[in-house]
mmCIF file of C-alpha atoms in Angstrom:
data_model
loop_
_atom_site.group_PDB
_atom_site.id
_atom_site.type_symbol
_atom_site.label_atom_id
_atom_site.label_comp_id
_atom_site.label_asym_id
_atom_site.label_seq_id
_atom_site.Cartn_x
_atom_site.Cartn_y
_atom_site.Cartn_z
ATOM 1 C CA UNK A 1 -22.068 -0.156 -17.047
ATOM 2 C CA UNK A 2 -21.863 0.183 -13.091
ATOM 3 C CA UNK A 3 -20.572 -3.787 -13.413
ATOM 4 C CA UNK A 4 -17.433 -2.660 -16.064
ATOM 5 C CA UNK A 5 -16.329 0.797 -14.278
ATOM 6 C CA UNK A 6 -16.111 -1.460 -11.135
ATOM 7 C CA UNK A 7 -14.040 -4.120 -13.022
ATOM 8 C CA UNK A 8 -11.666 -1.615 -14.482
ATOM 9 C CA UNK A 9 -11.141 0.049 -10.944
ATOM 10 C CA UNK A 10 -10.665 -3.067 -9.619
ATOM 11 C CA UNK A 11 -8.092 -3.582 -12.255
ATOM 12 C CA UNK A 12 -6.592 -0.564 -11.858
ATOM 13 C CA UNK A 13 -6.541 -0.628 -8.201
ATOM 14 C CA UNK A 14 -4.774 -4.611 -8.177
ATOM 15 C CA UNK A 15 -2.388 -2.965 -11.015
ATOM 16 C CA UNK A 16 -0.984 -0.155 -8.736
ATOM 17 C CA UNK A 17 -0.603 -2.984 -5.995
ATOM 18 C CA UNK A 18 1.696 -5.226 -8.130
ATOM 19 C CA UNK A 19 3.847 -2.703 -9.502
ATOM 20 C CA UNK A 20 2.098 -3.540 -13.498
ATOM 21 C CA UNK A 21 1.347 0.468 -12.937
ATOM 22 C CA UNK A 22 4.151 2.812 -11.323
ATOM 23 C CA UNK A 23 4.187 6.532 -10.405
ATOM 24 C CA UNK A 24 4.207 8.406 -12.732
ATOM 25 C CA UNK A 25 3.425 5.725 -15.530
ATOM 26 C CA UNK A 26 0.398 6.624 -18.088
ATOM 27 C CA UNK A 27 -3.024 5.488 -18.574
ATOM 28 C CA UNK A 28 -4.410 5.615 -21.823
ATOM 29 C CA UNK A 29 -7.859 5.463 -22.139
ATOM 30 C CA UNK A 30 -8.083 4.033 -25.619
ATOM 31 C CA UNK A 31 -5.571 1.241 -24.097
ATOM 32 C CA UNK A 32 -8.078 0.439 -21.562
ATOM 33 C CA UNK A 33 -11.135 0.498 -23.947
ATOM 34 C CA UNK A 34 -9.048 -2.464 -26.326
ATOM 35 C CA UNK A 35 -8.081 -4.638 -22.723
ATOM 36 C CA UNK A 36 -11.546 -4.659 -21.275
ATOM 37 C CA UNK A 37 -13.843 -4.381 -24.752
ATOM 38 C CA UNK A 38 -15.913 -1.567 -23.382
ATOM 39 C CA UNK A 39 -16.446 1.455 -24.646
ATOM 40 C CA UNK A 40 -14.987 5.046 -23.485
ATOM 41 C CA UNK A 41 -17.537 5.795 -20.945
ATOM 42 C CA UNK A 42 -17.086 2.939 -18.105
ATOM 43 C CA UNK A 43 -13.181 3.583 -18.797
ATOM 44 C CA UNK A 44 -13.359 7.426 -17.840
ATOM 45 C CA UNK A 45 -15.770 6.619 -15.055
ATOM 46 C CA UNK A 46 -13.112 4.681 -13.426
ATOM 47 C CA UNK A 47 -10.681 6.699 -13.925
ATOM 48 C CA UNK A 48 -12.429 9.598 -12.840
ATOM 49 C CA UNK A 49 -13.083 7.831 -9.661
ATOM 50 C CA UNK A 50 -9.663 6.699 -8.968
ATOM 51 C CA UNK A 51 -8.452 10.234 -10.186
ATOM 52 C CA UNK A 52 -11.086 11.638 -6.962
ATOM 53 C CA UNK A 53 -8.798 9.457 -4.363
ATOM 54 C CA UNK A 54 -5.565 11.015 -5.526
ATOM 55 C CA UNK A 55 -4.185 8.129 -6.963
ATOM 56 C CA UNK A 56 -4.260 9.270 -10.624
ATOM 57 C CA UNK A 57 -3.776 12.640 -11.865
ATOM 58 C CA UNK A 58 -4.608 14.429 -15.041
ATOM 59 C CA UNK A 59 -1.238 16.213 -16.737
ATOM 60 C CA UNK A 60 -1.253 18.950 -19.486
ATOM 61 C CA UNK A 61 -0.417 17.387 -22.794
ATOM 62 C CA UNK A 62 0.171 13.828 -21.499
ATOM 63 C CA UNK A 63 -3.321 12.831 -19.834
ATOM 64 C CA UNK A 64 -3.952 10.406 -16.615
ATOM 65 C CA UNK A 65 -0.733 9.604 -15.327
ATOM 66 C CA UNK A 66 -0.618 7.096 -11.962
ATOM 67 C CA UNK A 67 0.779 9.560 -9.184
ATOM 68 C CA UNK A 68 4.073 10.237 -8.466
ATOM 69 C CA UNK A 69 5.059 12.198 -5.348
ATOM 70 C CA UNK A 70 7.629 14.987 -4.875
ATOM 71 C CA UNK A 71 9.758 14.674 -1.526
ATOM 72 C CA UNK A 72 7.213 17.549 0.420
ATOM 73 C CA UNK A 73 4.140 15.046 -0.533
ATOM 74 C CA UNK A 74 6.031 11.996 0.185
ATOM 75 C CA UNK A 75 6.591 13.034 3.410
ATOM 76 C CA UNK A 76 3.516 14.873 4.462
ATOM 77 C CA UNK A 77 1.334 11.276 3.113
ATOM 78 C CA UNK A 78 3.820 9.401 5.286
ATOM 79 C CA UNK A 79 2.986 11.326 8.239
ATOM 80 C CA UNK A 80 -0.906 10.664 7.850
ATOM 81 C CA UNK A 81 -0.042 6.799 6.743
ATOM 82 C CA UNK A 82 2.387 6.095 9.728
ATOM 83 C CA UNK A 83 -0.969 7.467 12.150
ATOM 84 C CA UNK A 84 -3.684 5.622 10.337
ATOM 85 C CA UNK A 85 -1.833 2.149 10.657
ATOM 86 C CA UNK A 86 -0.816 3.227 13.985
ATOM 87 C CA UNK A 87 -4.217 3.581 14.948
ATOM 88 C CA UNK A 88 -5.351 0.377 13.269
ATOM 89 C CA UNK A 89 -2.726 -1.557 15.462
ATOM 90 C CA UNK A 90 -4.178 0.281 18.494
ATOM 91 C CA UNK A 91 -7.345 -0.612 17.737
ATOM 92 C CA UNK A 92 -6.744 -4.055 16.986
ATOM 93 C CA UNK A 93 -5.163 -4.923 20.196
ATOM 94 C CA UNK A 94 -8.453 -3.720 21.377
ATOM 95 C CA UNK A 95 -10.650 -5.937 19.269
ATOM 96 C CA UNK A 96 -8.616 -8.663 18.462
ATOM 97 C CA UNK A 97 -10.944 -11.847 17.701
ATOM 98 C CA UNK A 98 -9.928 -15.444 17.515
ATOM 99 C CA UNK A 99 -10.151 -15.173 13.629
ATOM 100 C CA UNK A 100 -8.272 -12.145 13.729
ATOM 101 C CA UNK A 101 -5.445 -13.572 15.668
ATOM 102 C CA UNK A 102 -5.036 -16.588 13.881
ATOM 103 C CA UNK A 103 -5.043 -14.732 10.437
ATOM 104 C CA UNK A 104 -2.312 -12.470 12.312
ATOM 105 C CA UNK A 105 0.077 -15.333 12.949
ATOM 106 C CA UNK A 106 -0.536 -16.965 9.950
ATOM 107 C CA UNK A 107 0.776 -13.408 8.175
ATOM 108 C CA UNK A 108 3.468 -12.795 10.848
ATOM 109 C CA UNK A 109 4.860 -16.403 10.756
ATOM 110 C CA UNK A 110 4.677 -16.259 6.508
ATOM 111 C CA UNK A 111 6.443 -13.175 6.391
ATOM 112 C CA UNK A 112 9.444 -14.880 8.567
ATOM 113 C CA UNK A 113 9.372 -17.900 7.183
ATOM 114 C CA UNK A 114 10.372 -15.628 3.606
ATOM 115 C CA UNK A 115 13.693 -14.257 5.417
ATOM 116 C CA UNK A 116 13.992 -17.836 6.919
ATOM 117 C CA UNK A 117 14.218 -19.527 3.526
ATOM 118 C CA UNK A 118 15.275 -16.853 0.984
ATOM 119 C CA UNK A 119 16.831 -14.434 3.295
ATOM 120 C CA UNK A 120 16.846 -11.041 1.005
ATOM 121 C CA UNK A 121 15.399 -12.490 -2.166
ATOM 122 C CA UNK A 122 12.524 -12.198 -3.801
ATOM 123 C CA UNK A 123 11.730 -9.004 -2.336
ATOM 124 C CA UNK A 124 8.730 -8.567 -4.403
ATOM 125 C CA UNK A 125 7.627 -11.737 -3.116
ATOM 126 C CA UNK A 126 7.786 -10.248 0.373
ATOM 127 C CA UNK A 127 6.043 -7.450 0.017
ATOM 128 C CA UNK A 128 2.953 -9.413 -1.002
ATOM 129 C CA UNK A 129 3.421 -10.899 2.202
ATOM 130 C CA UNK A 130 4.147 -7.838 4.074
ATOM 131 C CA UNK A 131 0.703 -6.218 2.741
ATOM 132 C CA UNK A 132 -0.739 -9.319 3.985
ATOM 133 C CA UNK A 133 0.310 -8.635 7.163
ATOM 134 C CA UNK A 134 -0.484 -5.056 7.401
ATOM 135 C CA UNK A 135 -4.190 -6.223 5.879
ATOM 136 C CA UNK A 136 -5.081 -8.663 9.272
ATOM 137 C CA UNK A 137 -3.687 -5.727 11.350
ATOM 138 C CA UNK A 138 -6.403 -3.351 9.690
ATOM 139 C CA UNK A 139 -9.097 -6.107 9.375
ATOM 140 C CA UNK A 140 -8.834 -6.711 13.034
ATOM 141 C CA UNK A 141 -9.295 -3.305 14.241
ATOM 142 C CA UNK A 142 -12.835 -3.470 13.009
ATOM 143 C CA UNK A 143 -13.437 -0.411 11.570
ATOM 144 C CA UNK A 144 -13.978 -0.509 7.656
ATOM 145 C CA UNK A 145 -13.756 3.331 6.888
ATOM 146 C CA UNK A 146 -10.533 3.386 8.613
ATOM 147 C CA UNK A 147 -9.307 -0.155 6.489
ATOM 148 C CA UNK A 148 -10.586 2.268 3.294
ATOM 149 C CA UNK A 149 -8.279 5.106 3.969
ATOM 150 C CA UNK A 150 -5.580 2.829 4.779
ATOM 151 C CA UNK A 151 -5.676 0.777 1.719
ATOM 152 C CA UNK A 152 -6.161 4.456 -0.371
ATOM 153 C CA UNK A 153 -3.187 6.382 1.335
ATOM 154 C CA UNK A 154 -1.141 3.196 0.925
ATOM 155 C CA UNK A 155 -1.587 2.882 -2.752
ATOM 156 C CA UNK A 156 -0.197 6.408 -3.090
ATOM 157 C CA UNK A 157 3.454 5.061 -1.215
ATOM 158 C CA UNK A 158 3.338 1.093 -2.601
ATOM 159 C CA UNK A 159 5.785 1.414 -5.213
ATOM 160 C CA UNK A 160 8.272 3.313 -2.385
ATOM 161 C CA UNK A 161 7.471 0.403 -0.097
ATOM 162 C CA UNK A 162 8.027 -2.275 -2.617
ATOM 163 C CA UNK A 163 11.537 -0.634 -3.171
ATOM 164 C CA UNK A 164 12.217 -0.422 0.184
ATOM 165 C CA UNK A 165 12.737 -4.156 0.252
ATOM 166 C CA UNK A 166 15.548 -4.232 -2.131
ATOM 167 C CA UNK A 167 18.042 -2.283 0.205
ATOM 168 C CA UNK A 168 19.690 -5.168 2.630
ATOM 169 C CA UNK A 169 18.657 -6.155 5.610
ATOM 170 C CA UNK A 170 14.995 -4.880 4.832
ATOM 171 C CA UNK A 171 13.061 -7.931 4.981
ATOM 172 C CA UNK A 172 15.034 -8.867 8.045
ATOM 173 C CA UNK A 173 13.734 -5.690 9.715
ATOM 174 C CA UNK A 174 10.688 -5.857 8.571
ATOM 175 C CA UNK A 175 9.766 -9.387 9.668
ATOM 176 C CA UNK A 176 11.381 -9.118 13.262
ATOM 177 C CA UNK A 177 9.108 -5.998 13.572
ATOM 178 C CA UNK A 178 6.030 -7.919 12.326
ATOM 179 C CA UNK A 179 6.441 -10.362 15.262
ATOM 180 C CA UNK A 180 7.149 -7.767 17.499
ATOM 181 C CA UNK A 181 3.694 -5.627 16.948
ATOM 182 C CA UNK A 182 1.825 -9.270 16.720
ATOM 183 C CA UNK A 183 3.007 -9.933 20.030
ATOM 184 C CA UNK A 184 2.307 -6.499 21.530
ATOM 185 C CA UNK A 185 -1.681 -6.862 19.663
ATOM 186 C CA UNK A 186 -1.832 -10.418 21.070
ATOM 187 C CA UNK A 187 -0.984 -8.500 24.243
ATOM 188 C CA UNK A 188 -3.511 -6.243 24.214
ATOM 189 C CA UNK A 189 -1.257 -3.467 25.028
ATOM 190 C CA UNK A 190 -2.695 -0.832 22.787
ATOM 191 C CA UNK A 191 -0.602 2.305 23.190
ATOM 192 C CA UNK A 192 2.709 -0.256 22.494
ATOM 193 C CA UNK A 193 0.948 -1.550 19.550
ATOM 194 C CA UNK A 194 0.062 2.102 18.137
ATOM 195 C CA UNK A 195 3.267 3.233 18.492
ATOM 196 C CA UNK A 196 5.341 0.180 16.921
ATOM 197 C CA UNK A 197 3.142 -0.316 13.855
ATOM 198 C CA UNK A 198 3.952 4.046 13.630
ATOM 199 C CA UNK A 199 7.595 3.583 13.941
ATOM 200 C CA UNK A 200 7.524 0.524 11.580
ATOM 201 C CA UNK A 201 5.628 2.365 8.606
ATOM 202 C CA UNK A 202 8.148 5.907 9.031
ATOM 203 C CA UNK A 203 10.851 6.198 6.689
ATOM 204 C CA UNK A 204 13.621 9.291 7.254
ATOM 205 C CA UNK A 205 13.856 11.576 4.871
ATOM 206 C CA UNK A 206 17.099 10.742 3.748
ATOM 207 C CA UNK A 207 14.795 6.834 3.074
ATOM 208 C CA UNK A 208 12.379 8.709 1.047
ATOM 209 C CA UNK A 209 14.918 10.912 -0.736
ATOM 210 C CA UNK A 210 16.819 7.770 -2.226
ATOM 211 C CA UNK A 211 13.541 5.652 -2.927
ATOM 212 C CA UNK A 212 12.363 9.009 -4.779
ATOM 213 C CA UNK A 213 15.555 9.170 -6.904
ATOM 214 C CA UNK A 214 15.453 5.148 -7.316
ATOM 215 C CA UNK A 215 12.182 5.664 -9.233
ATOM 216 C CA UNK A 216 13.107 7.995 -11.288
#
């Protein structure tokens, strides 16, 4: 049973990353039990420990619904998200391997080879590239619990992120910056790093107000 609540979480966790689940969309257990051919118990495991990282909650009258911010969570999850990647580009400039570097510029030069080619389409496209990048920059700072609450706090803001890259000039932005914090990790220079990869996460308020309002 271990074996099936990690496959649905898996699931679950890779569904919230595409966009297949949204904020505030549903989960129905019985739904889960007829996609994976288990029974109840592996399917409220899972969702009992995805529902322990904040990324599902349980709603009066309507069940486990994916979560969906207001603009006073939004915000305050930004704030601890723009530090922890911050901090993961700090320490990678630190630690940066030979690997680590070359799976760095393979995700910086991919993600500008997107605007380069398709300019501002495809944006979902893109985004799978952008979490590619942000993934090398938290691989190569070497510390797993720090890659863990990355990825979880992440989650919680992917669908506002994914959106983000639908407003113009987005992907632009997004992959000049990407060269710019590979160069300054390449560099070594740590506090540059930190504080590029912080700026590069932020969004204003006004940002999160119309993202919040563009998902309903």
């Amino acid at each position: 049973m271990a074996s099936q609540t990690e496959t649905i979480l898996r699931t679950l966790h890779d569904w919230i990353d595409t966009g297949r689940l949204n904020p505030g969309d549903e989960i129905e257990e019985a739904a889960l039990v007829q996609h994976f051919g288990v029974s109840r118990t592996p399917v409220r495991e899972a969702l009992m420990q995805i529902e322990a990282t904040g990324l599902v909650r349980r709603l009066p009258r309507k069940g486990a619904v994916v979560f969906k911010p207001t603009l006073t969570e939004f915000l305050a999850i930004l704030e601890v998200h723009a530090k922890l990647e911050g901090q993961a580009a700090g320490l990678a400039a630190r630690r940066l391997s030979a690997s680590g570097a070359a799976a760095l510029e393979e995700a910086t030069a991919a993600c500008e080879a997107h605007f380069a080619t398709r300019g501002e389409a495809e944006p979902d496209a893109y985004y799978q590239l952008n979490l590619r990048f942000h993934g090398a920059v938290a691989e190569s700072a070497g510390n797993p619990f720090l890659l863990d609450m990355i990825k979880t706090n992440a989650r919680k803001l992917m669908a506002y992120y994914r959106a983000r890259y639908r407003y113009a000039g987005s992907i632009e932005a997004s992959a000049r910056d990407h060269r710019a914090i590979a160069g300054l990790i390449v560099a070594r220079d740590s506090e540059a790093a930190e504080a590029a990869m912080r700026q590069h996460v932020q969004f204003d308020q006004v940002t999160a107000m119309d993202l919040l309002a563009a998902l309903g």
